[in-house]
Amino acid sequence: MLKLGFSTEEDLKHGVPDLSEFGDVYQLGYGLGEDNPPTSALVKKEFQRKIIYHLSPHEDSTLACMLLRPGPIKALTSARFVEDGEVEKVPRMYIKTSQDHVMKAEQQEAMIKRWPPLSVYELDSDHSPFFSTPFLLFGLLVKAATLHFGCSFTNPPS
């Protein structure tokens, strides 16, 4: 939802998760050496369920935690996009996750306000609605596809 990537301090404020309320939660990677800024981050195992998957079924969160890999900090925060008008042609929707501990409600609202999508939906879910509310998420995706993106899910002519 950051139209041009992380290009301003405001982008960082709205787009980078603030997990400080949980304490020291990150396991940082230093791919360019210890004397350089971290290049990757992973939420420590003991915090993953509490922060990312707290409303998800235990079976799903257990598997997800086993498969979770470090996120590329440097790549994500240094990504920049050119404003060429083409990006405006892509229809967008946003699904707010109301119980999200990773992207706070204020951050989600700020991103929506700065670059409004065609529609905004809300799920009472954690950061991982594909685990915590999969059927509701599927319903919203189908609804968005039919209402906003011109998809038709009727039977093809015989």
C-alpha angles and dihedrals in degrees: 000000000000102000097203099024123244100335103136139037087251090058090054091048092051100035107038116078115243107210095161092119088069095052126232099357105151130091101202127207123212105200092164094047136282092277092061130070116278116275099197141024135199127182106245115256094248091058102040098091094041094050108027108022107024095131096037124101112270093239092055095044091048092055092041091052090051090053099040114118133189117280117233102245096182094047094048098044094044096048111120128184130202118237100228101145093250093099090061090063092066111089111230136193131184128216111202116210105212098196095043115141093184101053107031120219090250091054092048091049092048092053091047091050095048095050110015116209124213090260141003123212128183132215126190090231144118123250089289109057090166085071105027099042107008098155094047090047091050090050092052092048091051091046092050092047092052098040103037110018103045097244118151122204097188123122113276117249113272 
